[in-house]
Coordinates of N, CA, C and O in Angstrom, one line a residue:
M1 N 78.5 130.1 78.3 CA 79.0 129.3 77.2 C 78.8 130.0 75.8 O 77.7 130.5 75.7
T2 N 79.7 129.9 74.9 CA 79.5 130.3 73.7 C 78.5 129.5 72.9 O 78.2 128.3 73.2
S3 N 77.9 130.1 71.9 CA 76.8 129.3 71.1 C 77.5 128.2 70.4 O 78.8 128.3 69.9
I4 N 76.7 127.2 70.0 CA 77.4 126.0 69.2 C 76.5 126.1 67.9 O 75.3 126.0 68.0
N5 N 77.3 126.1 66.9 CA 76.8 126.2 65.5 C 77.4 125.2 64.7 O 78.3 125.4 63.9
I6 N 77.0 123.9 64.9 CA 77.6 122.7 64.2 C 76.6 122.1 63.2 O 76.8 121.0 62.7
G7 N 75.5 122.9 62.9 CA 74.6 122.5 61.9 C 73.5 121.5 62.5 O 72.8 120.9 61.7
I8 N 73.4 121.4 63.8 CA 72.3 120.7 64.5 C 71.5 121.6 65.3 O 72.1 122.3 66.1
K9 N 70.2 121.6 65.1 CA 69.3 122.4 66.0 C 69.6 122.2 67.5 O 69.8 121.0 67.9
E10 N 69.4 123.3 68.2 CA 69.7 123.1 69.6 C 68.8 122.0 70.3 O 69.3 121.2 71.1
Q11 N 67.6 122.0 70.0 CA 66.7 121.0 70.6 C 67.1 119.5 70.2 O 67.0 118.7 71.0
D12 N 67.7 119.4 69.0 CA 68.2 118.1 68.6 C 69.5 117.7 69.3 O 69.7 116.6 69.7
R13 N 70.4 118.8 69.4 CA 71.6 118.5 70.2 C 71.2 118.0 71.5 O 71.9 117.1 72.0
I14 N 70.3 118.7 72.2 CA 70.0 118.3 73.6 C 69.4 116.9 73.7 O 69.7 116.1 74.5
A15 N 68.5 116.6 72.7 CA 67.9 115.3 72.8 C 68.9 114.1 72.5 O 68.9 113.1 73.2
I16 N 69.8 114.4 71.6 CA 70.9 113.5 71.3 C 71.8 113.3 72.6 O 72.0 112.2 72.9
A17 N 72.2 114.4 73.1 CA 73.0 114.3 74.3 C 72.4 113.6 75.5 O 73.0 112.9 76.2
E18 N 71.1 113.9 75.6 CA 70.3 113.2 76.7 C 70.3 111.7 76.4 O 70.4 111.0 77.4
G19 N 70.1 111.3 75.2 CA 70.2 109.8 74.9 C 71.5 109.3 75.1 O 71.7 108.2 75.7
L20 N 72.6 110.1 74.7 CA 74.0 109.6 75.0 C 74.2 109.5 76.5 O 75.0 108.7 76.9
K21 N 73.7 110.3 77.3 CA 73.9 110.1 78.7 C 73.4 108.8 79.2 O 73.9 108.2 80.1
R22 N 72.2 108.4 78.6 CA 71.7 107.0 79.1 C 72.7 106.0 78.5 O 72.9 105.1 79.2
L23 N 73.1 106.2 77.3 CA 74.1 105.2 76.8 C 75.3 105.1 77.6 O 75.9 104.1 77.9
L24 N 75.8 106.3 78.0 CA 76.9 106.4 78.9 C 76.7 105.7 80.1 O 77.6 105.0 80.7
A25 N 75.5 105.9 80.9 CA 75.3 105.3 82.1 C 75.2 103.8 81.9 O 75.7 103.0 82.8
D26 N 74.5 103.4 81.0 CA 74.4 101.8 80.7 C 75.8 101.2 80.5 O 76.1 100.2 81.0
S27 N 76.7 102.0 79.7 CA 77.9 101.4 79.3 C 78.8 101.4 80.6 O 79.5 100.5 80.8
Y28 N 78.8 102.5 81.3 CA 79.7 102.6 82.6 C 79.1 101.6 83.6 O 80.0 100.9 84.3
T29 N 77.9 101.3 83.8 CA 77.4 100.3 84.7 C 77.7 99.0 84.3 O 78.2 98.1 85.1
L30 N 77.7 98.7 83.0 CA 78.1 97.4 82.5 C 79.7 97.2 82.7 O 80.1 96.1 83.0
Y31 N 80.4 98.3 82.4 CA 81.9 98.2 82.7 C 82.2 97.9 84.1 O 82.9 97.0 84.4
L32 N 81.5 98.5 85.0 CA 81.8 98.2 86.5 C 81.3 96.8 86.8 O 82.1 96.1 87.5
Q33 N 80.2 96.4 86.3 CA 79.8 95.0 86.5 C 80.9 94.0 86.0 O 81.1 93.0 86.6
T34 N 81.3 94.2 84.7 CA 82.3 93.5 84.1 C 83.5 93.3 84.9 O 84.0 92.2 85.1
H35 N 84.0 94.5 85.3 CA 85.2 94.6 86.1 C 85.0 93.7 87.5 O 85.9 93.0 87.9
N36 N 83.8 93.9 88.1 CA 83.5 93.2 89.3 C 83.6 91.7 89.2 O 84.2 90.9 89.9
F37 N 83.0 91.2 88.0 CA 82.9 89.8 87.7 C 84.3 89.3 87.4 O 84.7 88.1 87.7
H38 N 85.2 90.2 86.8 CA 86.6 89.7 86.4 C 87.3 89.4 87.7 O 88.1 88.4 87.9
W39 N 87.1 90.2 88.7 CA 87.8 90.1 90.1 C 87.2 88.8 90.8 O 88.0 88.2 91.5
N40 N 86.0 88.5 90.6 CA 85.3 87.6 91.5 C 84.9 86.3 90.8 O 84.3 85.4 91.5
V41 N 85.2 86.1 89.5 CA 84.8 84.8 88.9 C 85.6 83.7 89.4 O 86.8 83.8 89.8
T42 N 84.8 82.6 89.6 CA 85.5 81.3 90.0 C 84.9 80.2 89.2 O 84.0 80.4 88.4
G43 N 85.5 79.0 89.3 CA 84.9 77.8 88.7 C 85.8 77.2 87.5 O 86.9 77.7 87.2
K44 N 85.3 76.3 86.8 CA 86.0 75.5 85.7 C 86.5 76.5 84.6 O 87.4 76.2 84.0
Q45 N 85.6 77.6 84.3 CA 86.0 78.5 83.2 C 86.8 79.7 83.7 O 86.8 80.7 83.0
F46 N 87.3 79.6 84.9 CA 87.9 80.8 85.7 C 88.9 81.5 84.6 O 88.7 82.7 84.4
R47 N 89.9 80.8 84.1 CA 90.9 81.6 83.3 C 90.3 82.2 82.0 O 90.5 83.3 81.7
E48 N 89.4 81.4 81.3 CA 88.8 81.9 80.2 C 88.0 83.1 80.4 O 88.1 84.3 79.7
L49 N 87.2 83.1 81.4 CA 86.3 84.2 81.7 C 87.0 85.4 82.3 O 86.7 86.5 82.0
H50 N 88.0 85.1 83.2 CA 88.8 86.2 83.8 C 89.4 87.0 82.6 O 89.4 88.2 82.7
V51 N 90.0 86.4 81.7 CA 90.7 87.0 80.6 C 89.7 87.7 79.7 O 89.8 88.9 79.3
M52 N 88.6 87.1 79.4 CA 87.6 87.6 78.5 C 86.9 88.8 79.2 O 86.8 89.9 78.6
F53 N 86.6 88.8 80.5 CA 86.1 89.9 81.2 C 87.0 91.1 81.2 O 86.6 92.3 81.0
E54 N 88.3 90.8 81.4 CA 89.2 91.9 81.2 C 89.3 92.6 79.9 O 89.3 93.8 79.8
E55 N 89.3 91.8 78.8 CA 89.2 92.4 77.5 C 88.0 93.3 77.4 O 88.0 94.3 76.8
H56 N 86.9 92.7 77.8 CA 85.6 93.5 77.7 C 85.7 94.9 78.5 O 85.4 95.9 77.9
Y57 N 86.1 94.8 79.7 CA 86.1 96.1 80.5 C 87.2 97.0 80.0 O 87.0 98.2 80.0
N58 N 88.3 96.5 79.5 CA 89.3 97.5 78.9 C 88.6 98.2 77.6 O 88.9 99.3 77.5
E59 N 88.0 97.4 76.9 CA 87.4 98.0 75.6 C 86.3 99.1 76.1 O 86.3 100.2 75.6
M60 N 85.5 98.7 77.1 CA 84.5 99.7 77.5 C 85.1 100.9 78.2 O 84.5 102.0 78.1
A61 N 86.3 100.8 78.8 CA 86.8 102.0 79.5 C 87.1 103.0 78.5 O 87.1 104.2 78.8
L62 N 87.6 102.6 77.3 CA 87.9 103.6 76.3 C 86.6 104.2 75.6 O 86.5 105.3 75.3
A63 N 85.7 103.2 75.5 CA 84.3 103.8 74.9 C 83.5 104.7 75.7 O 83.0 105.6 75.1
V64 N 83.6 104.5 77.0 CA 82.8 105.5 77.8 C 83.5 106.9 77.6 O 82.6 107.9 77.7
D65 N 84.7 107.0 77.5 CA 85.3 108.3 77.4 C 84.9 108.9 76.0 O 84.5 110.2 76.0
E66 N 84.8 108.1 75.0 CA 84.2 108.7 73.7 C 82.9 109.2 73.8 O 82.5 110.2 73.2
V67 N 82.0 108.5 74.4 CA 80.7 108.9 74.6 C 80.5 110.0 75.5 O 79.8 111.0 75.0
A68 N 81.2 110.1 76.5 CA 81.2 111.4 77.3 C 81.7 112.7 76.5 O 81.1 113.6 76.7
E69 N 82.7 112.4 75.9 CA 83.3 113.6 75.0 C 82.4 114.0 74.0 O 82.3 115.1 73.6
R70 N 81.6 113.0 73.4 CA 80.5 113.4 72.4 C 79.3 114.3 73.1 O 78.9 115.2 72.5
I71 N 79.0 113.9 74.2 CA 78.2 114.7 75.0 C 78.5 116.1 75.2 O 77.9 117.1 75.0
R72 N 79.8 116.3 75.6 CA 80.4 117.5 75.8 C 80.5 118.4 74.5 O 80.1 119.5 74.5
T73 N 80.8 117.6 73.4 CA 80.9 118.2 72.1 C 79.5 118.8 71.7 O 79.4 120.0 71.1
L74 N 78.5 118.2 72.2 CA 77.1 118.7 71.8 C 76.7 119.7 72.9 O 75.5 120.2 72.7
G75 N 77.5 120.0 73.8 CA 77.2 121.2 74.8 C 76.7 120.9 76.0 O 76.3 121.8 76.8
L76 N 76.5 119.6 76.4 CA 75.9 119.4 77.7 C 77.0 118.7 78.6 O 78.0 118.1 78.0
A77 N 76.8 118.8 79.8 CA 77.7 118.2 80.9 C 77.5 116.6 80.8 O 76.3 116.2 80.8
A78 N 78.5 115.8 80.9 CA 78.5 114.4 80.9 C 78.3 114.0 82.4 O 78.9 114.5 83.2
P79 N 77.4 113.0 82.6 CA 77.3 112.5 83.9 C 78.6 111.8 84.4 O 79.2 111.1 83.6
G80 N 78.9 111.9 85.6 CA 80.1 111.3 86.0 C 80.1 110.7 87.4 O 81.1 110.5 88.1
T81 N 78.9 110.5 88.0 CA 79.0 109.9 89.3 C 78.1 108.6 89.4 O 77.2 108.4 88.5
Y82 N 78.3 107.8 90.4 CA 77.6 106.5 90.5 C 76.1 106.9 90.7 O 75.2 106.2 90.1
K83 N 75.7 108.0 91.4 CA 74.3 108.4 91.6 C 73.7 108.7 90.2 O 72.7 108.1 90.0
A84 N 74.4 109.5 89.4 CA 73.8 109.9 88.2 C 73.7 108.6 87.2 O 72.7 108.4 86.5
F85 N 74.7 107.7 87.3 CA 74.6 106.6 86.5 C 73.5 105.6 86.9 O 72.7 105.1 86.0
A86 N 73.3 105.5 88.2 CA 72.2 104.7 88.7 C 70.9 105.2 88.3 O 69.9 104.4 88.0
E87 N 70.7 106.6 88.4 CA 69.5 107.1 87.9 C 69.1 107.0 86.4 O 68.1 106.8 86.0
L88 N 70.2 107.1 85.6 CA 70.1 107.1 84.2 C 70.0 105.6 83.4 O 69.7 105.5 82.4
S89 N 70.7 104.7 84.2 CA 71.0 103.4 83.6 C 69.8 102.4 83.6 O 69.1 102.5 84.7
A90 N 69.5 101.6 82.6 CA 68.5 100.7 82.6 C 69.1 99.3 83.1 O 68.4 98.4 83.3
I91 N 70.5 99.3 83.3 CA 71.2 98.2 83.9 C 71.3 98.3 85.3 O 71.8 99.3 85.9
K92 N 70.7 97.3 86.1 CA 70.7 97.4 87.6 C 72.0 96.7 88.2 O 72.4 95.7 87.5
E93 N 72.4 97.1 89.3 CA 73.6 96.5 89.9 C 73.1 95.2 90.4 O 72.0 95.0 90.8
V94 N 74.1 94.2 90.6 CA 73.9 93.0 91.1 C 74.4 92.9 92.6 O 75.6 93.3 92.8
D95 N 73.6 92.3 93.4 CA 74.2 92.1 94.8 C 74.9 90.7 94.9 O 74.5 89.8 94.3
G96 N 75.9 90.8 95.7 CA 76.6 89.5 96.0 C 77.5 89.1 94.8 O 77.7 89.8 93.8
V97 N 77.9 87.9 94.8 CA 78.7 87.3 93.7 C 78.0 86.1 93.1 O 78.0 85.0 93.7
P98 N 77.5 86.3 91.9 CA 76.8 85.2 91.2 C 77.8 84.2 90.8 O 79.0 84.3 90.7
S99 N 77.3 82.9 90.5 CA 78.2 82.0 89.9 C 78.7 82.4 88.5 O 78.1 83.4 87.9
S100 N 79.6 81.6 88.1 CA 80.3 82.1 86.7 C 79.2 82.0 85.5 O 79.2 83.0 84.7
S101 N 78.3 81.0 85.6 CA 77.3 81.0 84.5 C 76.3 82.2 84.7 O 75.8 82.7 83.7
E102 N 76.0 82.4 85.9 CA 75.1 83.6 86.1 C 75.7 84.9 85.6 O 75.1 85.8 85.1
M103 N 77.0 85.0 85.9 CA 77.8 86.2 85.4 C 77.6 86.3 84.0 O 77.4 87.4 83.4
V104 N 77.9 85.2 83.2 CA 77.8 85.3 81.8 C 76.4 85.7 81.4 O 76.2 86.4 80.5
D105 N 75.4 85.1 81.9 CA 74.0 85.6 81.6 C 73.7 87.0 82.0 O 73.1 87.7 81.1
I106 N 74.1 87.5 83.1 CA 73.9 88.9 83.5 C 74.6 89.9 82.5 O 74.1 90.8 82.1
L107 N 75.9 89.4 82.2 CA 76.6 90.3 81.3 C 76.0 90.3 79.8 O 76.0 91.3 79.1
T108 N 75.5 89.2 79.4 CA 74.8 89.0 78.1 C 73.7 89.9 78.1 O 73.5 90.8 77.1
Q109 N 72.8 89.9 79.1 CA 71.7 90.9 79.2 C 72.0 92.3 79.3 O 71.4 93.2 78.6
G110 N 73.1 92.6 79.9 CA 73.7 94.0 80.0 C 74.1 94.5 78.6 O 73.8 95.6 78.3
H111 N 74.9 93.6 77.9 CA 75.3 94.1 76.5 C 74.0 94.1 75.6 O 74.0 95.3 74.8
E112 N 73.1 93.3 75.8 CA 71.9 93.4 74.9 C 71.2 94.8 75.4 O 70.5 95.5 74.5
Q113 N 71.1 95.2 76.6 CA 70.5 96.4 77.1 C 71.2 97.6 76.4 O 70.6 98.5 75.9
V114 N 72.4 97.6 76.4 CA 73.3 98.7 75.8 C 72.9 98.8 74.3 O 72.7 99.9 73.8
V115 N 72.8 97.7 73.6 CA 72.3 97.7 72.2 C 71.0 98.4 72.0 O 70.7 99.2 71.2
R116 N 70.0 98.0 73.0 CA 68.7 98.5 72.9 C 68.7 100.0 73.1 O 68.1 100.9 72.4
T117 N 69.5 100.5 74.1 CA 69.6 101.9 74.4 C 70.3 102.7 73.1 O 69.8 103.7 72.8
A118 N 71.2 102.0 72.6 CA 72.0 102.6 71.5 C 71.1 102.7 70.4 O 71.1 103.8 69.6
R119 N 70.2 101.7 70.1 CA 69.3 101.8 69.0 C 68.2 103.0 69.1 O 68.0 103.5 68.1
E120 N 67.9 103.3 70.3 CA 67.0 104.5 70.5 C 67.8 105.7 70.2 O 67.2 106.6 69.6
V121 N 69.0 105.8 70.7 CA 69.8 107.0 70.5 C 70.1 107.2 69.0 O 70.2 108.3 68.4
L122 N 70.4 106.1 68.4 CA 70.7 106.1 67.0 C 69.6 106.7 66.1 O 69.8 107.7 65.2
K123 N 68.3 106.4 66.5 CA 67.2 107.0 65.7 C 67.2 108.4 65.8 O 66.8 109.3 65.0
I124 N 67.4 108.9 67.1 CA 67.4 110.3 67.4 C 68.5 111.0 66.6 O 68.3 112.1 66.0
A125 N 69.7 110.5 66.6 CA 70.8 111.1 65.9 C 70.6 111.2 64.4 O 70.9 112.1 63.8
Q126 N 70.0 110.1 63.9 CA 69.8 110.0 62.4 C 68.7 111.0 62.0 O 68.8 111.7 60.9
S127 N 67.7 111.2 62.8 CA 66.7 112.2 62.4 C 67.1 113.5 62.5 O 66.5 114.4 61.8
A128 N 68.1 113.7 63.2 CA 68.8 115.2 63.3 C 70.0 115.4 62.3 O 70.6 116.4 62.3
D129 N 70.2 114.4 61.5 CA 71.3 114.4 60.6 C 72.7 114.6 61.3 O 73.5 115.3 60.8
D130 N 72.8 114.0 62.5 CA 74.0 114.0 63.3 C 74.8 112.7 63.0 O 74.8 111.8 63.7
E131 N 75.5 112.8 61.9 CA 76.4 111.7 61.5 C 77.4 111.3 62.5 O 77.7 110.0 62.7
S132 N 78.0 112.3 63.2 CA 79.0 111.9 64.2 C 78.5 111.1 65.3 O 79.1 110.2 65.7
S133 N 77.4 111.5 65.8 CA 76.7 110.7 66.9 C 76.2 109.4 66.4 O 76.5 108.3 67.1
A134 N 75.7 109.3 65.3 CA 75.1 108.2 64.7 C 76.2 107.2 64.5 O 76.1 105.9 64.7
S135 N 77.4 107.6 64.0 CA 78.5 106.7 63.8 C 79.1 106.1 65.0 O 79.3 105.0 65.2
L136 N 79.2 107.0 66.0 CA 79.7 106.6 67.3 C 78.7 105.5 67.9 O 79.2 104.5 68.4
V137 N 77.5 105.9 67.9 CA 76.5 104.9 68.5 C 76.4 103.7 67.7 O 76.3 102.5 68.3
S138 N 76.5 103.7 66.4 CA 76.5 102.5 65.5 C 77.7 101.5 65.8 O 77.5 100.3 65.9
D139 N 78.9 102.3 66.0 CA 80.0 101.4 66.4 C 79.8 100.8 67.7 O 80.3 99.7 67.9
R140 N 79.2 101.5 68.6 CA 79.0 100.8 70.0 C 78.1 99.7 69.9 O 78.3 98.7 70.5
M141 N 77.1 99.8 69.0 CA 76.1 98.7 68.9 C 76.7 97.5 68.3 O 76.5 96.4 68.9
R142 N 77.6 97.7 67.4 CA 78.3 96.5 66.8 C 79.1 95.7 67.8 O 79.0 94.6 67.8
V143 N 79.8 96.5 68.7 CA 80.7 95.9 69.7 C 79.8 95.2 70.6 O 80.1 94.0 71.0
H144 N 78.8 95.7 71.0 CA 77.9 95.0 72.1 C 77.1 93.9 71.6 O 77.0 92.9 72.2
E145 N 76.7 94.1 70.3 CA 76.0 92.9 69.7 C 77.0 91.7 69.7 O 76.6 90.5 69.9
K146 N 78.3 92.0 69.2 CA 79.2 90.8 69.0 C 79.6 90.3 70.3 O 79.7 89.0 70.5
T147 N 79.7 91.1 71.4 CA 80.1 90.7 72.7 C 78.9 89.8 73.2 O 79.2 88.7 73.9
A148 N 77.7 90.3 73.2 CA 76.6 89.5 73.6 C 76.5 88.1 72.8 O 76.2 87.0 73.4
W149 N 76.8 88.1 71.6 CA 76.8 86.8 70.8 C 77.9 85.8 71.4 O 77.7 84.7 71.6
M150 N 79.1 86.5 71.7 CA 80.2 85.6 72.2 C 79.8 84.9 73.6 O 80.0 83.8 73.9
L151 N 79.1 85.8 74.4 CA 78.8 85.4 75.7 C 77.6 84.3 75.6 O 77.7 83.3 76.3
R152 N 76.7 84.6 74.7 CA 75.6 83.5 74.5 C 76.2 82.2 74.0 O 75.9 81.1 74.5
A153 N 77.3 82.3 73.2 CA 77.9 81.1 72.6 C 78.7 80.2 73.8 O 78.6 79.0 73.7
L154 N 79.1 80.9 74.8 CA 79.6 80.2 76.0 C 78.7 79.3 76.6 O 79.0 78.3 77.2
R155 N 77.4 79.7 76.7 CA 76.3 79.2 77.4 C 75.7 78.0 76.5 O 74.8 77.3 77.0
E156 N 76.0 77.9 75.4 CA 75.4 76.9 74.3 C 75.4 75.5 74.9 O 74.3 74.9 74.8
N157 N 76.5 75.0 75.4 CA 76.6 73.6 75.9 C 76.8 73.6 77.4 O 77.4 72.7 77.9
G158 N 76.4 74.6 78.1 CA 76.6 74.6 79.5 C 76.3 75.7 80.2 O 76.1 76.2 81.3

């Protein structure tokens, strides 16, 4: 591979990309979980949750591509297998089909985990003056914070 000279030290590029790999794994795991729940949700809030989950996984489908492409821009290979995501992700898969209220709780926790992972990566990117990665990660944090808030709001009275 040709050398990369974008004004970020190699060790910093690698550290940022490694953090982005964890963010990608968390995001993709949450995407898959959300898609699963979209297919399998039942109950009184079926329509609302079915549509909401679809909106969420569609947004994440585009986001994971941006994160993976940033990893590539920094010169590392992006993980792209379930095995790699399982090893890198702090979000664990759920067995079976939980109730709709459990789905909301599980997804809330997943979005909060993505925010925590993003926060860690943001610090690394900022310390390396990598504005491009910092901006991407900050944008992802904002989306996941808002989504977690909306999911928590669903559970306020039930």
